[in-house]
GROMACS .gro file of C-alpha atoms in nm:
model
  290
    1MET     CA    1   0.000   0.000   0.000
    2GLU     CA    2   0.281   0.239   0.093
    3VAL     CA    3   0.469   0.150  -0.226
    4THR     CA    4   0.161   0.234  -0.433
    5LYS     CA    5   0.122   0.569  -0.259
    6LEU     CA    6   0.489   0.649  -0.318
    7ARG     CA    7   0.456   0.562  -0.686
    8VAL     CA    8   0.146   0.779  -0.721
    9ALA     CA    9   0.318   1.067  -0.542
   10GLY     CA   10   0.627   1.029  -0.761
   11THR     CA   11   0.414   1.026  -1.075
   12ALA     CA   12   0.231   1.339  -0.959
   13ARG     CA   13   0.559   1.521  -0.889
   14ARG     CA   14   0.694   1.428  -1.233
   15THR     CA   15   0.372   1.548  -1.393
   16VAL     CA   16   0.393   1.880  -1.207
   17ARG     CA   17   0.758   1.923  -1.309
   18ARG     CA   18   0.674   1.841  -1.672
   19ILE     CA   19   0.389   2.094  -1.672
   20LYS     CA   20   0.617   2.360  -1.520
   21LEU     CA   21   0.887   2.285  -1.776
   22GLU     CA   22   0.637   2.310  -2.062
   23ARG     CA   23   0.509   2.638  -1.922
   24ILE     CA   24   0.862   2.779  -1.895
   25ILE     CA   25   0.942   2.676  -2.252
   26LEU     CA   26   0.613   2.820  -2.380
   27ASP     CA   27   0.659   3.147  -2.191
   28GLY     CA   28   1.016   3.175  -2.318
   29ALA     CA   29   0.907   3.118  -2.678
   30LEU     CA   30   0.631   3.378  -2.640
   31LEU     CA   31   0.877   3.630  -2.496
   32VAL     CA   32   1.116   3.578  -2.788
   33PHE     CA   33   0.830   3.607  -3.039
   34SER     CA   34   0.698   3.920  -2.867
   35PHE     CA   35   1.042   4.080  -2.878
   36LEU     CA   36   1.071   4.003  -3.250
   37MET     CA   37   0.728   4.159  -3.309
   38LEU     CA   38   0.823   4.470  -3.111
   39THR     CA   39   1.165   4.512  -3.275
   40PRO     CA   40   1.041   4.738  -3.561
   41PHE     CA   41   0.858   4.961  -3.312
   42LEU     CA   42   1.166   4.979  -3.090
   43TRP     CA   43   1.376   5.079  -3.392
   44ILE     CA   44   1.122   5.349  -3.489
   45PHE     CA   45   1.121   5.490  -3.136
   46SER     CA   46   1.500   5.475  -3.096
   47THR     CA   47   1.560   5.635  -3.436
   48SER     CA   48   1.316   5.916  -3.350
   49LEU     CA   49   1.552   6.009  -3.064
   50ARG     CA   50   1.875   6.002  -3.264
   51LEU     CA   51   2.058   6.278  -3.444
   52PRO     CA   52   1.983   6.285  -3.818
   53LYS     CA   53   2.336   6.173  -3.901
   54ASP     CA   54   2.290   5.857  -3.693
   55SER     CA   55   1.963   5.751  -3.855
   56PHE     CA   56   2.130   5.509  -4.098
   57SER     CA   57   2.400   5.374  -3.868
   58LEU     CA   58   2.514   5.017  -3.933
   59PRO     CA   59   2.445   4.787  -3.770
   60PRO     CA   60   2.109   4.944  -3.679
   61ALA     CA   61   2.061   5.003  -3.307
   62ILE     CA   62   1.741   4.870  -3.156
   63PHE     CA   63   1.755   5.083  -2.841
   64PRO     CA   64   1.810   5.462  -2.824
   65THR     CA   65   2.174   5.566  -2.842
   66ALA     CA   66   2.097   5.932  -2.769
   67TRP     CA   67   1.801   6.130  -2.639
   68HIS     CA   68   1.755   6.402  -2.900
   69ILE     CA   69   1.408   6.526  -2.803
   70GLY     CA   70   1.439   6.808  -3.055
   71ASN     CA   71   1.314   6.574  -3.329
   72TYR     CA   72   0.967   6.581  -3.172
   73ALA     CA   73   0.970   6.961  -3.151
   74GLU     CA   74   1.075   6.970  -3.517
   75VAL     CA   75   0.760   6.778  -3.613
   76PHE     CA   76   0.537   7.057  -3.478
   77ALA     CA   77   0.764   7.323  -3.625
   78LYS     CA   78   0.760   7.183  -3.979
   79VAL     CA   79   0.390   7.100  -4.014
   80PRO     CA   80   0.067   7.187  -3.827
   81PHE     CA   81   0.079   6.847  -3.656
   82SER     CA   82  -0.180   6.937  -3.391
   83ASP     CA   83  -0.426   7.035  -3.667
   84PHE     CA   84  -0.371   6.699  -3.837
   85ILE     CA   85  -0.441   6.519  -3.510
   86PHE     CA   86  -0.755   6.726  -3.452
   87ASN     CA   87  -0.883   6.658  -3.805
   88SER     CA   88  -0.823   6.285  -3.774
   89LEU     CA   89  -0.980   6.271  -3.429
   90LYS     CA   90  -1.288   6.464  -3.542
   91ILE     CA   91  -1.343   6.245  -3.847
   92CYS     CA   92  -1.281   5.917  -3.665
   93LEU     CA   93  -1.497   5.998  -3.363
   94ILE     CA   94  -1.790   6.115  -3.576
   95ILE     CA   95  -1.764   5.800  -3.787
   96VAL     CA   96  -1.749   5.576  -3.479
   97ILE     CA   97  -2.049   5.746  -3.316
   98GLY     CA   98  -2.246   5.729  -3.641
   99HIS     CA   99  -2.141   5.368  -3.689
  100ILE     CA  100  -2.273   5.275  -3.344
  101PHE     CA  101  -2.603   5.449  -3.416
  102ILE     CA  102  -2.662   5.319  -3.769
  103SER     CA  103  -2.504   4.972  -3.752
  104SER     CA  104  -2.675   4.877  -3.426
  105MET     CA  105  -3.019   4.976  -3.559
  106ALA     CA  106  -2.961   4.792  -3.887
  107ALA     CA  107  -2.837   4.487  -3.696
  108PHE     CA  108  -3.145   4.497  -3.472
  109ALA     CA  109  -3.373   4.503  -3.778
  110PHE     CA  110  -3.190   4.213  -3.943
  111SER     CA  111  -3.185   4.003  -3.625
  112ARG     CA  112  -3.506   4.078  -3.432
  113ILE     CA  113  -3.762   4.196  -3.688
  114ALA     CA  114  -3.913   3.935  -3.920
  115PHE     CA  115  -3.988   4.106  -4.251
  116PRO     CA  116  -4.016   3.949  -4.598
  117GLY     CA  117  -3.683   3.885  -4.769
  118ARG     CA  118  -3.480   3.965  -4.458
  119ASN     CA  119  -3.214   3.697  -4.508
  120VAL     CA  120  -3.182   3.759  -4.881
  121LEU     CA  121  -3.148   4.132  -4.827
  122PHE     CA  122  -2.889   4.073  -4.558
  123LEU     CA  123  -2.680   3.852  -4.789
  124VAL     CA  124  -2.703   4.112  -5.066
  125PHE     CA  125  -2.601   4.383  -4.822
  126LEU     CA  126  -2.318   4.164  -4.687
  127SER     CA  127  -2.183   4.113  -5.037
  128GLY     CA  128  -2.056   4.470  -5.014
  129LEU     CA  129  -1.769   4.331  -4.806
  130MET     CA  130  -1.636   4.161  -5.119
  131ILE     CA  131  -1.607   4.489  -5.314
  132PRO     CA  132  -1.273   4.668  -5.262
  133GLY     CA  133  -1.295   5.034  -5.170
  134GLN     CA  134  -1.083   5.129  -5.471
  135VAL     CA  135  -1.358   5.001  -5.702
  136THR     CA  136  -1.619   5.244  -5.567
  137ILE     CA  137  -1.392   5.546  -5.521
  138ILE     CA  138  -1.477   5.697  -5.864
  139PRO     CA  139  -1.857   5.688  -5.813
  140GLN     CA  140  -1.803   5.827  -5.462
  141PHE     CA  141  -1.590   6.111  -5.596
  142ILE     CA  142  -1.848   6.196  -5.864
  143LEU     CA  143  -2.126   6.195  -5.603
  144MET     CA  144  -1.931   6.413  -5.360
  145SER     CA  145  -1.842   6.649  -5.643
  146LYS     CA  146  -2.209   6.682  -5.739
  147LEU     CA  147  -2.294   6.754  -5.374
  148GLY     CA  148  -2.012   7.007  -5.345
  149LEU     CA  149  -1.841   6.813  -5.065
  150VAL     CA  150  -1.499   6.764  -5.223
  151ASP     CA  151  -1.225   6.908  -5.001
  152THR     CA  152  -1.447   6.881  -4.694
  153HIS     CA  153  -1.440   6.633  -4.408
  154LEU     CA  154  -1.797   6.528  -4.489
  155ALA     CA  155  -1.662   6.356  -4.800
  156LEU     CA  156  -1.477   6.119  -4.564
  157ILE     CA  157  -1.741   6.098  -4.291
  158LEU     CA  158  -2.055   6.016  -4.492
  159PRO     CA  159  -1.923   5.702  -4.669
  160GLY     CA  160  -1.766   5.583  -4.344
  161LEU     CA  161  -2.096   5.582  -4.154
  162ILE     CA  162  -2.214   5.267  -4.333
  163ASN     CA  163  -2.008   4.972  -4.217
  164PRO     CA  164  -2.122   4.629  -4.349
  165PHE     CA  165  -1.870   4.448  -4.132
  166GLY     CA  166  -1.996   4.629  -3.822
  167ILE     CA  167  -2.357   4.544  -3.905
  168PHE     CA  168  -2.257   4.180  -3.957
  169MET     CA  169  -2.071   4.157  -3.625
  170ILE     CA  170  -2.345   4.323  -3.421
  171ARG     CA  171  -2.617   4.125  -3.596
  172GLN     CA  172  -2.438   3.799  -3.513
  173THR     CA  173  -2.426   3.895  -3.147
  174MET     CA  174  -2.791   3.997  -3.141
  175MET     CA  175  -2.888   3.667  -3.305
  176SER     CA  176  -2.726   3.484  -3.013
  177ILE     CA  177  -2.943   3.667  -2.757
  178SER     CA  178  -3.249   3.468  -2.653
  179TYR     CA  179  -3.584   3.599  -2.777
  180THR     CA  180  -3.729   3.545  -2.429
  181TYR     CA  181  -3.588   3.887  -2.334
  182ASP     CA  182  -3.792   4.051  -2.610
  183GLU     CA  183  -4.105   3.857  -2.520
  184ALA     CA  184  -4.079   3.946  -2.152
  185ALA     CA  185  -4.031   4.314  -2.235
  186TYR     CA  186  -4.323   4.318  -2.479
  187MET     CA  187  -4.545   4.149  -2.222
  188ASP     CA  188  -4.461   4.432  -1.980
  189GLY     CA  189  -4.577   4.685  -2.239
  190ALA     CA  190  -4.237   4.790  -2.374
  191SER     CA  191  -4.211   4.935  -2.722
  192ARG     CA  192  -3.971   4.805  -2.986
  193LEU     CA  193  -3.750   5.110  -2.940
  194TRP     CA  194  -3.735   5.051  -2.565
  195VAL     CA  195  -3.640   4.685  -2.621
  196PHE     CA  196  -3.365   4.795  -2.858
  197LEU     CA  197  -3.223   5.064  -2.629
  198LYS     CA  198  -3.265   4.902  -2.289
  199VAL     CA  199  -3.240   4.527  -2.356
  200ILE     CA  200  -3.064   4.428  -2.678
  201LEU     CA  201  -2.818   4.717  -2.720
  202PRO     CA  202  -2.649   4.681  -2.377
  203MET     CA  203  -2.615   4.305  -2.429
  204SER     CA  204  -2.448   4.366  -2.766
  205PHE     CA  205  -2.187   4.605  -2.627
  206PRO     CA  206  -1.885   4.371  -2.679
  207ALA     CA  207  -1.951   4.348  -3.054
  208ILE     CA  208  -2.013   4.723  -3.072
  209ALA     CA  209  -1.683   4.787  -2.896
  210VAL     CA  210  -1.496   4.553  -3.132
  211THR     CA  211  -1.631   4.710  -3.448
  212SER     CA  212  -1.576   5.060  -3.305
  213VAL     CA  213  -1.209   4.987  -3.236
  214ILE     CA  214  -1.162   4.836  -3.582
  215SER     CA  215  -1.344   5.125  -3.750
  216PHE     CA  216  -1.151   5.389  -3.556
  217ILE     CA  217  -0.810   5.241  -3.634
  218ALA     CA  218  -0.900   5.182  -4.001
  219HIS     CA  219  -1.006   5.544  -4.056
  220TRP     CA  220  -0.720   5.681  -3.845
  221ASN     CA  221  -0.470   5.504  -4.072
  222ASP     CA  222  -0.661   5.571  -4.396
  223PHE     CA  223  -0.438   5.734  -4.654
  224PHE     CA  224  -0.613   5.657  -4.982
  225ARG     CA  225  -0.948   5.835  -4.940
  226PRO     CA  226  -0.811   6.158  -4.786
  227LEU     CA  227  -0.562   6.171  -5.073
  228ILE     CA  228  -0.852   6.165  -5.320
  229PHE     CA  229  -1.099   6.398  -5.146
  230LEU     CA  230  -0.887   6.656  -4.962
  231ASN     CA  231  -0.689   6.934  -5.126
  232SER     CA  232  -0.642   7.200  -4.856
  233PHE     CA  233  -0.339   7.151  -4.636
  234GLU     CA  234  -0.518   7.265  -4.321
  235LYS     CA  235  -0.795   7.006  -4.372
  236MET     CA  236  -0.566   6.707  -4.417
  237THR     CA  237  -0.571   6.411  -4.183
  238LEU     CA  238  -0.266   6.277  -4.006
  239PRO     CA  239  -0.150   6.006  -4.255
  240ILE     CA  240  -0.157   6.234  -4.558
  241GLY     CA  241  -0.043   6.544  -4.371
  242MET     CA  242   0.268   6.367  -4.243
  243THR     CA  243   0.391   6.324  -4.600
  244ALA     CA  244   0.502   6.687  -4.576
  245LEU     CA  245   0.771   6.572  -4.331
  246THR     CA  246   0.941   6.373  -4.605
  247GLY     CA  247   1.028   6.695  -4.787
  248ALA     CA  248   1.092   6.738  -5.157
  249PHE     CA  249   1.207   6.416  -5.325
  250GLY     CA  250   1.203   6.234  -4.992
  251THR     CA  251   1.498   6.427  -4.849
  252GLY     CA  252   1.342   6.500  -4.510
  253ASN     CA  253   1.496   6.423  -4.173
  254LEU     CA  254   1.426   6.054  -4.105
  255SER     CA  255   1.447   6.107  -3.730
  256SER     CA  256   1.175   6.372  -3.733
  257ILE     CA  257   0.963   6.161  -3.969
  258LEU     CA  258   0.978   5.867  -3.728
  259ALA     CA  259   0.907   6.103  -3.440
  260GLY     CA  260   0.585   6.194  -3.618
  261VAL     CA  261   0.509   5.826  -3.673
  262THR     CA  262   0.563   5.760  -3.301
  263LEU     CA  263   0.327   6.041  -3.205
  264SER     CA  264   0.065   5.918  -3.451
  265LEU     CA  265   0.062   5.577  -3.279
  266ILE     CA  266  -0.039   5.713  -2.938
  267VAL     CA  267  -0.410   5.775  -3.003
  268PRO     CA  268  -0.495   5.440  -3.172
  269LEU     CA  269  -0.287   5.260  -2.910
  270LEU     CA  270  -0.487   5.418  -2.628
  271PHE     CA  271  -0.812   5.348  -2.812
  272TYR     CA  272  -0.710   4.985  -2.852
  273ILE     CA  273  -0.597   4.948  -2.490
  274PHE     CA  274  -0.933   5.067  -2.357
  275GLY     CA  275  -1.128   4.851  -2.603
  276GLN     CA  276  -0.916   4.537  -2.625
  277LYS     CA  277  -1.086   4.363  -2.332
  278TYR     CA  278  -1.402   4.340  -2.544
  279LEU     CA  279  -1.226   4.203  -2.852
  280LEU     CA  280  -1.230   3.834  -2.757
  281ASP     CA  281  -1.590   3.843  -2.630
  282GLY     CA  282  -1.710   4.028  -2.936
  283ILE     CA  283  -1.529   3.806  -3.189
  284THR     CA  284  -1.649   3.492  -3.012
  285ALA     CA  285  -2.008   3.615  -2.998
  286GLY     CA  286  -1.993   3.725  -3.361
  287GLY     CA  287  -1.935   3.369  -3.482
  288LEU     CA  288  -2.215   3.198  -3.294
  289LYS     CA  289  -2.500   3.214  -3.542
  290LEU     CA  290  -2.555   3.315  -3.903
   0.00000   0.00000   0.00000
């Protein structure tokens, strides 16, 4: 009996040691992989703090070799960087707020209201995800030109309010919510609007947060559409406005350019940090039911 207990205890200890060893190896591999993923960002940050003459040093230094903060001041001196940030923030926040308002209502209609042809219409609407934005840019430009919105921020905001991917994600989450909540609310005399605002919308918040983060970052980094629609320098968004840092024929100070890149990463990084806890819940809920 004692021998059996000793064997069981020995087996348990070996199992615990094996699990610990596997965890150490896995954590070590993840740390190495994380460092490799962060290496380009470390190089960008370190180069933004170097003197211009040290920007192309070989071998390239991953960590800062000097703390030349003047590169960041040069960004604001060369271009109206704060105006670019304000323009991008205004456009992205309006689009995100409009996306929450429009996409959630469309998702509620597709998921909770039974009307003829609902599924067919949803598939037709969803097919818009397969059309690249470059294909529709010419009709959009002609439409905005007819409306007199070229070289205005509305030319970027209005097309961005409709987000098929956001409607799909929120609709998938709403489809996973039991209809007993609706029935109980209707039995208590609630209207459809009250059910949407007080019952379904709060329960769909993870998917709304996911699509809001994705939409914000996509429009913050958008270079193509502002390049087409905006002409005035003071109305430019951050990605296109920062091209002025490169100078004529790309002869600008690389250190100041990367300082601008570093500054441009702060806002989407904060937005992602505050919204990332909803990403897993929203993506998981979005794949439950079609």
